[in-house]
Amino acid sequence: MLRPQDGPTRESTRLDGVWRFRADPDGTGRDAAWSRGVPDAGRMPVPSSYGDVLPGSGLRQHVGDVWYEREVWVPSGWRGRRVLLRFDAAAHEATVWVNGVEVARHVGGYLPFEADVTDAAPAGEPARVVVRVGNELTLATIPPGVVETTASGRRQRYFHDFLHYSGLHRSVWLSAVPPVRFDTLDVATELAPTGEPPPVERATGEGGPVARAARRDATVRVRAGVAGDASGAVVTAVLLDADEREVARDAGDAGAAIELAVPDAHPWAPGDGYRYLLRLELRDAAGDLLDAYATRVGIRTVRVDGARLLVNDVPVRLRGFGRHEDHPVRGKGHDDVLAVHDHELLGWFGANSFRTSHYPYAEEVLDLADEDGLLVISESPAVGQNAVFSGGRLGAETFGEGPDLIGADAQAAHARVLRELLARDALHPSVIAWSIANEPASSTDAAERYFAPLVDLVRELDPSRPVTFANETSNRPGRCRVTPMVDLLLVNRYLGWYVDTGDLVSAEEHLRAELAAWAELGKPIVVSEFGADAVAGVHHLDPEPWSEEYQRDLVAMSTRVFDTVPAVIGEHVWNLADFATAPGLIRVDGNRKGVLTRQRQPKAAAWALRERWRAAAERERAAATGRDEDHRRNHQKGSDRDRPDTP
Ligand code: BDP
């Protein structure tokens, strides 16, 4: 499945806007054939979560089905082409009908799916699109949950700490594509070994210098899969630089690998979102154009070397956030305004990285990260697989076979979601690691059995990126059975908050000891969560939890510790901004661990982080400029020597 785009052979239109909508908690619509048309429907904007849009509707707590409906004219000019209907996300499972005909079913709330609707939606006629979206989580879904019957009706319980927003969160597309066409695309990039001196050693303190890689010869390997009868067809791949100058070209049979040699390539690197444009053409034996597809390609490598994480063979140090797709009213509905604003805020902080905690984000977000040269840890939606957070709903073992355990069905769903995630995100240079889960119970035999095949699967699907997962605090070094399997350690730690509450001196000692223990494993460590709740406007002279000062001081204490542990190559504060959660005794209108409010205004910690991270970014820029300058001088010397008339 390829992303929709416009081009010489393809056209696409977004079906975003206000759709007809009706909640159906009793599941009436399934028997009453609402698939043909939803009676007495109200309205709902797409994309958005439906939870907070209609005041007083109770939809925030809704469990079960909702129905969406709209009409669309299929352009008459699309005759003879295939018509695809794509949902960038339907949270959390959906069935789609076009003119009463079922065209798609999909389980999982954060990844796209599409249907070929050519027969159901003839060109030149109106088509009625109806979507049933369900949001029930079970122990077989990713993420897990349990539906309980209470005096107030059915309630969805879940073990993750963000509101279970639901609905059509991302764009819906109708596209015309040629009958014989590209339908998958794999791109792998490699840089020639560097003859340069080893990169600058990381100094301790405030991030350490990280230099951008200099230009190097590169190879781009392209494999484009084709749907339809492509016998005799030829694929041409052309790579253009950012100034649209052709730098490489080659051709091959449909489905075969094409290797493009790119001399003196400009790598994609942290803070430098340089990308080439890859243009693909598919022509039949007579030379007629069957399909064309274009995508941006960042040339870069990622590698773990001992306790270092190397991008383009240069050690990187991640500074940034765990985030959420979460905004007032829209919930998890993607919005370009808010996404661009959040990314500008990352720049304001001097951040260079984030994790898509705890589910795949809208692809538009990854586009922004690609463009900005941000380092992204892409996470699967497997969050809350841990009895510790389940309030007794999961058996103490968490994983295994049984009515209160997460077992083989969940594991199969988890594998499916990882396949879909990698298929969607592998083309993004910003994605530098795959996180297969957040904070599972990871210290048992059953957890080892559950995760081992998933780690293998990700490695097999993408040998070019490290595999990781975020470790939860009770799964200590030596006990945790999953950390030995992964390449990069993510540890979520709340010293000074859930542990040593209000005592930053003890917290510092404990954090130092724990990180030293993790460092023994000889792998790079990203502290992927640390932080404290702070209610904006609460101030205190003493170290009082919930005050802005306490949050600021806890972050400062933590980063002071990180700077003394060379294996800690990343710090992700939890969280960029306050976010909505299920109601709870330790939640005040949501989780307040944002260093920004939910409205994206700074708390005291934000200013302190900005100072630390901008200083680090500045040092990186200086180091990168130095390296570029050296490279330019060496290169210049070489070419001068080649010219006979140069003294
Ligand atoms: C961690 C979770 C994260 C929570 C955070 C918290 O990974 O989703 O929001 O704690 O408690 O356990 O704030």
Coordinates of N, CA and C in Angstrom, one line a residue, residues 134 165 170 206 211 219 226 278 327 405 451 470 521 524-525:
G134 N -15.7 0.9 15.8 CA -15.8 0.4 17.2 C -14.6 0.7 18.0
Y165 N -9.4 8.1 23.3 CA -10.1 8.8 22.3 C -10.3 7.9 21.1
R170 N -7.8 10.7 11.4 CA -6.9 11.2 10.3 C -7.7 11.2 9.0
E206 N 25.4 18.8 29.3 CA 24.5 19.5 28.4 C 24.5 19.0 26.9
A211 N 28.2 15.8 15.7 CA 28.4 16.5 14.5 C 27.7 15.9 13.3
T219 N 24.9 4.7 -1.7 CA 24.1 3.8 -2.6 C 22.7 3.8 -2.1
V226 N 4.9 -4.3 -7.8 CA 3.9 -3.8 -8.8 C 2.6 -4.7 -8.7
L278 N 13.0 10.8 -5.2 CA 13.1 9.6 -6.0 C 11.9 9.5 -6.9
H327 N -5.0 17.2 21.8 CA -5.3 18.6 21.9 C -6.7 18.8 22.3
L405 N -5.1 -13.2 31.0 CA -3.8 -13.0 30.6 C -3.7 -12.6 29.1
F451 N 7.7 -11.9 23.6 CA 8.4 -10.9 22.9 C 9.5 -11.4 21.9
A470 N 10.3 0.2 25.7 CA 10.5 1.1 26.9 C 10.3 0.2 28.2
L521 N 25.3 -3.2 31.0 CA 24.9 -4.0 29.8 C 25.6 -3.7 28.6
P524 N 23.6 1.3 24.4 CA 23.2 2.7 24.6 C 21.9 2.8 25.3
I525 N 21.8 3.8 26.2 CA 20.5 4.0 27.0 C 19.9 5.4 26.7

